[in-house]
Amino acid sequence: MNLYDVAVIGSGPGGYVAAIRCAQLGMKTAIIEKYATLGGTCLNVGCIPSKALLDSSHHYEDAVKHFEEHGIEIPGDIKVNLEKMIARKQAVVNQTTGGIDFLMKKNNIDVYQGLGSFKDATHITISTDASTDSASEEIEAKNTIIATGSKPSNLPFIKLDKERVITSTEALKLKEIPKHLIVIGGGVIGLELGQVYKRLGSEVTVVEYMDRIIPTMDAGLSKELNKVFKKAKFKVNVSHKVKSVERKGDEVIVKADNKKGEEVEIKGDYCLVSVGRRPYTDGLNAEAAGVKINDRGQVEVNEHLQTSASNIYAIGDVIKGAMLAHKAEEEGVFVAENLAGQKPHIDYNLIPGVVYTWPEVAAVGKTEEELKEAGIAYKTGQFPMRALGRSRASMDLDGFVKILADKTTDEILGVHMVGARAADMIAEAVVAMEYRASAEDVSRMSHAHPTFTEAIKEAALAATEDRALHI
Ligand code: FAD
Ligand code: NAD
C-alpha cells in the first residue's frame, strides 16, 4: 500500500493548489479526483468556461452593436455559430485542465482517478467504478485535505431535467440559443450566464427572491448594475418568490409571487436555476474518519482549517465562507504551510469578489451596509467612470469607483466598483488594504493616464478631502 504524507481529495483550485504547495514543501503527496479531468468545478464547469463564453459573446455584441460606430463595417450579416463558440470554450477548458496534469507531474504528485472514501482517519479507498462500490485501490495518508467542493443547489419543488430546466453546468453547453431564458436567482451565475445569452439574442428574465440583484454586495453596486441591465433590456424581477417551475414540451412555465403577493407567470423555453451551491461530501464517508459535517452540509473546521479529526483538514467550497476559487487556493496554501510548521495567515476580509458581467463588478472589504451595522463612522469618495478620458475612448461609460474610509484615521475599509476591467482593477485595492493604506496614500500615488485606474485615485481624493480633480 502506498503511504503519503498528505492525500488531497478533490482536484479543484483548492485541492490542486494544496497538493502543489505540499509537494513544494517536501511532502510526499497524492491527489484523488473522481472525474477524468483535473481542475474541479472552476476549470471544468465554472470560472474558466463561463469566462470563455462571456468573452466570445462580448466580441459578438461589440461586432453587432459597436463596430459601426468605431468605423468598422462588416458586409453581410454577423452571425453566431453556437456550436463553434461552445467548442472554443471546451478547447480552452481542455488546455487548462491539461495544464494541471503537467503541474502534477512536474511536482511529483501521484494522481489517482476515482472516488475517494475514508476507511478510517488514515486510510482512503479509491473506487474507480462507483456503481460496483468495489474499492480498486487503497492508500495510507498521515494527513488528508478534503477539497471536495460544491454542486449546484436547487429548490425542493424544482425538477431539474437538465435539458430545459438547467443548472450552470448545462448552460455552458447548450445546443441552441434560448428564445427566452428565465433565470431563477440574480446572483453571480445568473447574471454572468444571463448576460452571455442576452448578448447572443435571448430574451432574459431574472427572478430574484431578495429586493436587489447581487444582494450580498454593496447596495450601490446592485443599483448600478441593475441600471445597466435594464438599459440592455433584461427583465429583472426582484422580491419575487418562485413557487413552481413546470415543463410542458418545449415550454417552461415559472410561477412566482411578487412583493404584493400577486401571482406572476413567466413563460420561456429554458430556465436556469442559479440559487447558490451546496457543499459536496457524497461518498466521502466522512464519519468513518471522525470528520464532522454540520447541518449546512459543510465540513466543520477550526481556525487552522482542521476538522474534528486532528490529521484531516478541509478547504474551499466544502467549508464555510465565500465559494470562490481564489479563497479555496489561499486555504490550500494555508493548510500546506501549516503542515510544514509555518505560520501562514488568511485575511478573509481581503478576499475580493468579482462579477464578470460587462461592466464588471468588483469589491473588497466592508460594504456600506456592514459598516453601518457595525456602527463604524466612515466617509465615502465616489468617482464616475464616464468622467475618464479612457472610458470615453472605449465607450465604457457605465459605473463608478467608491472608496469607504475610516472617518477618523482615513484607513481604507472597503472598495466597490462597477466598470470596465474592474475585475483587474480591484487588485490595487487589495494591495492598498493589505498594507492598511489610507485614502490619502492612494490619492498621492501616480496612476498612468489614460487608464481606468485613474478612477481609483480620484475616488481616493474624493474620500480624503472631497477634492477629486476631474469632476
Ligand atoms: P471544486 O472546484 O468544486 O473541486 C472539487 C473537486 O473534488 C471536483 O473535481 C470533484 O469531482 C472532486 N471530488 C468531490 N468528491 C470527491 C471524492 N469523494 N473523491 C474524489 N474526488 C472528489 N469562482 C471564482 O472565484 N471566480 C469565478 O469566476 C467563478 N466562476 C464560476 C462560474 C460557475 C458557472 C461556477 C459554477 C462556479 C464559479 N466559481 C467562480 C466558483 C468556483 O468554481 C469554486 O469556488 C471553486 O471551484 C471551489 O474550488 P474547490 O477546490 O473548493 O472545489
Ligand atoms: P449566489 O449566491 O451568487 O446567487 C444566488 C441568488 O439566488 C441570490 O441572489 C439569492 O438571493 C437568489 N435566490 C436564492 N433562493 C431563491 C429563490 N427561491 N428564488 C429566487 N432567487 C433565489 O449563487 P450562484 O449565482 O448560484 O453562484 C454559486 C456560487 O458560485 C456563489 O457562491 C459564487 O460565489 C460562485 N460563483 C462565483 C463567480 C465569480 O466569482 N465571478 C461566478 C459564478 C459563481
PDB file of C-alpha atoms and ligand atoms in Angstrom, residues 9-16 32-35 37-48 50-51 114-117 147-151 168-169 172 188-189 192-193 277 280-284 315-318 322-328 354 356, ligand 1:
ATOM      1  CA  ILE A   9      -9.317  14.560  -2.034  1.00  0.00           C
ATOM      2  CA  GLY A  10     -10.613  16.719  -4.898  1.00  0.00           C
ATOM      3  CA  SER A  11      -8.609  18.478  -7.598  1.00  0.00           C
ATOM      4  CA  GLY A  12     -10.352  21.871  -7.859  1.00  0.00           C
ATOM      5  CA  PRO A  13      -8.420  25.104  -7.284  1.00  0.00           C
ATOM      6  CA  GLY A  14      -8.365  24.309  -3.558  1.00  0.00           C
ATOM      7  CA  GLY A  15      -7.148  20.746  -3.928  1.00  0.00           C
ATOM      8  CA  TYR A  16      -4.619  21.040  -6.727  1.00  0.00           C
ATOM      9  CA  ILE A  32      -7.606  11.883  -5.762  1.00  0.00           C
ATOM     10  CA  GLU A  33     -10.180  13.056  -8.304  1.00  0.00           C
ATOM     11  CA  LYS A  34     -13.353  11.234  -9.227  1.00  0.00           C
ATOM     12  CA  TYR A  35     -13.650  12.789 -12.683  1.00  0.00           C
ATOM     13  CA  THR A  37     -10.041  15.573 -15.788  1.00  0.00           C
ATOM     14  CA  LEU A  38      -8.390  17.575 -13.034  1.00  0.00           C
ATOM     15  CA  GLY A  39      -9.342  21.128 -12.090  1.00  0.00           C
ATOM     16  CA  GLY A  40     -12.709  20.677 -10.384  1.00  0.00           C
ATOM     17  CA  THR A  41     -15.711  22.923 -10.849  1.00  0.00           C
ATOM     18  CA  CYS A  42     -13.649  26.008 -11.605  1.00  0.00           C
ATOM     19  CA  LEU A  43     -11.708  24.709 -14.575  1.00  0.00           C
ATOM     20  CA  ASN A  44     -14.272  22.277 -15.991  1.00  0.00           C
ATOM     21  CA  VAL A  45     -17.712  23.806 -15.442  1.00  0.00           C
ATOM     22  CA  GLY A  46     -17.162  27.087 -13.612  1.00  0.00           C
ATOM     23  CA  CYS A  47     -14.796  30.042 -13.763  1.00  0.00           C
ATOM     24  CA  ILE A  48     -12.927  29.199 -16.947  1.00  0.00           C
ATOM     25  CA  SER A  50     -18.049  30.832 -18.139  1.00  0.00           C
ATOM     26  CA  LYS A  51     -15.378  33.446 -18.803  1.00  0.00           C
ATOM     27  CA  GLY A 114     -11.677   7.538  -8.637  1.00  0.00           C
ATOM     28  CA  LEU A 115     -13.994   8.347  -5.771  1.00  0.00           C
ATOM     29  CA  GLY A 116     -12.059   8.803  -2.537  1.00  0.00           C
ATOM     30  CA  SER A 117     -13.779   7.422   0.584  1.00  0.00           C
ATOM     31  CA  ALA A 147     -11.266  19.642  -1.040  1.00  0.00           C
ATOM     32  CA  THR A 148     -14.418  18.094  -2.472  1.00  0.00           C
ATOM     33  CA  GLY A 149     -16.039  21.383  -3.432  1.00  0.00           C
ATOM     34  CA  SER A 150     -19.687  22.016  -4.185  1.00  0.00           C
ATOM     35  CA  LYS A 151     -22.597  21.249  -6.509  1.00  0.00           C
ATOM     36  CA  SER A 168     -24.904  26.358 -14.863  1.00  0.00           C
ATOM     37  CA  THR A 169     -23.271  23.107 -15.999  1.00  0.00           C
ATOM     38  CA  LEU A 172     -22.301  26.144 -20.553  1.00  0.00           C
ATOM     39  CA  VAL A 188     -23.251  35.804  -9.804  1.00  0.00           C
ATOM     40  CA  ILE A 189     -24.020  32.789 -12.008  1.00  0.00           C
ATOM     41  CA  GLU A 192     -22.955  36.168 -15.855  1.00  0.00           C
ATOM     42  CA  LEU A 193     -24.651  33.396 -17.837  1.00  0.00           C
ATOM     43  CA  ARG A 277     -24.297  25.982  -4.440  1.00  0.00           C
ATOM     44  CA  TYR A 280     -20.374  18.290  -1.625  1.00  0.00           C
ATOM     45  CA  THR A 281     -19.409  15.323   0.556  1.00  0.00           C
ATOM     46  CA  ASP A 282     -21.362  12.469  -1.079  1.00  0.00           C
ATOM     47  CA  GLY A 283     -19.466   9.189  -0.997  1.00  0.00           C
ATOM     48  CA  LEU A 284     -16.684  10.628   1.161  1.00  0.00           C
ATOM     49  CA  ILE A 315     -10.672  23.802   2.372  1.00  0.00           C
ATOM     50  CA  GLY A 316     -12.645  25.597  -0.321  1.00  0.00           C
ATOM     51  CA  ASP A 317     -16.341  25.356  -1.153  1.00  0.00           C
ATOM     52  CA  VAL A 318     -16.875  22.372   1.153  1.00  0.00           C
ATOM     53  CA  ALA A 322     -17.290  32.535   0.163  1.00  0.00           C
ATOM     54  CA  MET A 323     -17.426  29.954  -2.608  1.00  0.00           C
ATOM     55  CA  LEU A 324     -14.595  31.403  -4.667  1.00  0.00           C
ATOM     56  CA  ALA A 325     -11.680  29.772  -6.449  1.00  0.00           C
ATOM     57  CA  HIS A 326      -9.076  32.167  -5.042  1.00  0.00           C
ATOM     58  CA  LYS A 327     -10.415  31.674  -1.492  1.00  0.00           C
ATOM     59  CA  ALA A 328     -10.027  27.900  -1.970  1.00  0.00           C
ATOM     60  CA  VAL A 354     -15.901  39.834  -8.774  1.00  0.00           C
ATOM     61  CA  TYR A 356     -17.614  39.164 -14.709  1.00  0.00           C
TER      62      TYR A 356
HETATM   63  P1  FAD B   1     -14.234  22.253  -6.705  1.00  0.00           P
HETATM   64  O1  FAD B   1     -13.659  23.122  -7.739  1.00  0.00           O
HETATM   65  O2  FAD B   1     -15.699  22.062  -6.699  1.00  0.00           O
HETATM   66  O3  FAD B   1     -13.495  20.862  -6.859  1.00  0.00           O
HETATM   67  C1  FAD B   1     -13.844  19.760  -6.087  1.00  0.00           C
HETATM   68  C2  FAD B   1     -13.389  18.517  -6.814  1.00  0.00           C
HETATM   69  O4  FAD B   1     -13.485  17.416  -5.923  1.00  0.00           O
HETATM   70  C3  FAD B   1     -14.242  18.155  -8.018  1.00  0.00           C
HETATM   71  O5  FAD B   1     -13.444  17.955  -9.136  1.00  0.00           O
HETATM   72  C4  FAD B   1     -14.940  16.870  -7.600  1.00  0.00           C
HETATM   73  O6  FAD B   1     -15.156  15.980  -8.676  1.00  0.00           O
HETATM   74  C5  FAD B   1     -13.926  16.288  -6.638  1.00  0.00           C
HETATM   75  N1  FAD B   1     -14.497  15.354  -5.662  1.00  0.00           N
HETATM   76  C6  FAD B   1     -15.575  15.533  -4.869  1.00  0.00           C
HETATM   77  N2  FAD B   1     -15.748  14.492  -4.046  1.00  0.00           N
HETATM   78  C7  FAD B   1     -14.751  13.612  -4.343  1.00  0.00           C
HETATM   79  C8  FAD B   1     -14.376  12.359  -3.820  1.00  0.00           C
HETATM   80  N3  FAD B   1     -15.025  11.787  -2.794  1.00  0.00           N
HETATM   81  N4  FAD B   1     -13.312  11.727  -4.374  1.00  0.00           N
HETATM   82  C9  FAD B   1     -12.616  12.295  -5.383  1.00  0.00           C
HETATM   83  N5  FAD B   1     -12.914  13.491  -5.905  1.00  0.00           N
HETATM   84  C10 FAD B   1     -13.959  14.144  -5.373  1.00  0.00           C
HETATM   85  N6  FAD B   1     -15.134  31.358  -8.572  1.00  0.00           N
HETATM   86  C11 FAD B   1     -14.299  32.386  -8.767  1.00  0.00           C
HETATM   87  O7  FAD B   1     -13.501  32.696  -7.879  1.00  0.00           O
HETATM   88  N7  FAD B   1     -14.309  33.098  -9.943  1.00  0.00           N
HETATM   89  C12 FAD B   1     -15.170  32.812 -10.930  1.00  0.00           C
HETATM   90  O8  FAD B   1     -15.158  33.468 -11.969  1.00  0.00           O
HETATM   91  C13 FAD B   1     -16.080  31.741 -10.749  1.00  0.00           C
HETATM   92  N8  FAD B   1     -16.945  31.411 -11.720  1.00  0.00           N
HETATM   93  C14 FAD B   1     -17.775  30.341 -11.545  1.00  0.00           C
HETATM   94  C15 FAD B   1     -18.690  30.050 -12.544  1.00  0.00           C
HETATM   95  C16 FAD B   1     -19.557  28.993 -12.406  1.00  0.00           C
HETATM   96  C17 FAD B   1     -20.524  28.675 -13.509  1.00  0.00           C
HETATM   97  C18 FAD B   1     -19.490  28.189 -11.232  1.00  0.00           C
HETATM   98  C19 FAD B   1     -20.395  27.002 -11.072  1.00  0.00           C
HETATM   99  C20 FAD B   1     -18.605  28.486 -10.220  1.00  0.00           C
HETATM  100  C21 FAD B   1     -17.746  29.579 -10.362  1.00  0.00           C
HETATM  101  N9  FAD B   1     -16.845  29.949  -9.363  1.00  0.00           N
HETATM  102  C22 FAD B   1     -16.018  31.012  -9.542  1.00  0.00           C
HETATM  103  C23 FAD B   1     -16.755  29.201  -8.088  1.00  0.00           C
HETATM  104  C24 FAD B   1     -15.559  28.239  -8.133  1.00  0.00           C
HETATM  105  O9  FAD B   1     -15.713  27.369  -9.218  1.00  0.00           O
HETATM  106  C25 FAD B   1     -15.466  27.472  -6.838  1.00  0.00           C
HETATM  107  O10 FAD B   1     -15.436  28.364  -5.740  1.00  0.00           O
HETATM  108  C26 FAD B   1     -14.203  26.623  -6.806  1.00  0.00           C
HETATM  109  O11 FAD B   1     -14.176  25.722  -7.873  1.00  0.00           O
HETATM  110  C27 FAD B   1     -14.094  25.858  -5.486  1.00  0.00           C
HETATM  111  O12 FAD B   1     -12.933  25.096  -5.502  1.00  0.00           O
HETATM  112  P2  FAD B   1     -12.791  23.765  -4.635  1.00  0.00           P
HETATM  113  O13 FAD B   1     -11.416  23.289  -4.892  1.00  0.00           O
HETATM  114  O14 FAD B   1     -13.224  24.013  -3.260  1.00  0.00           O
HETATM  115  O15 FAD B   1     -13.857  22.734  -5.244  1.00  0.00           O
END
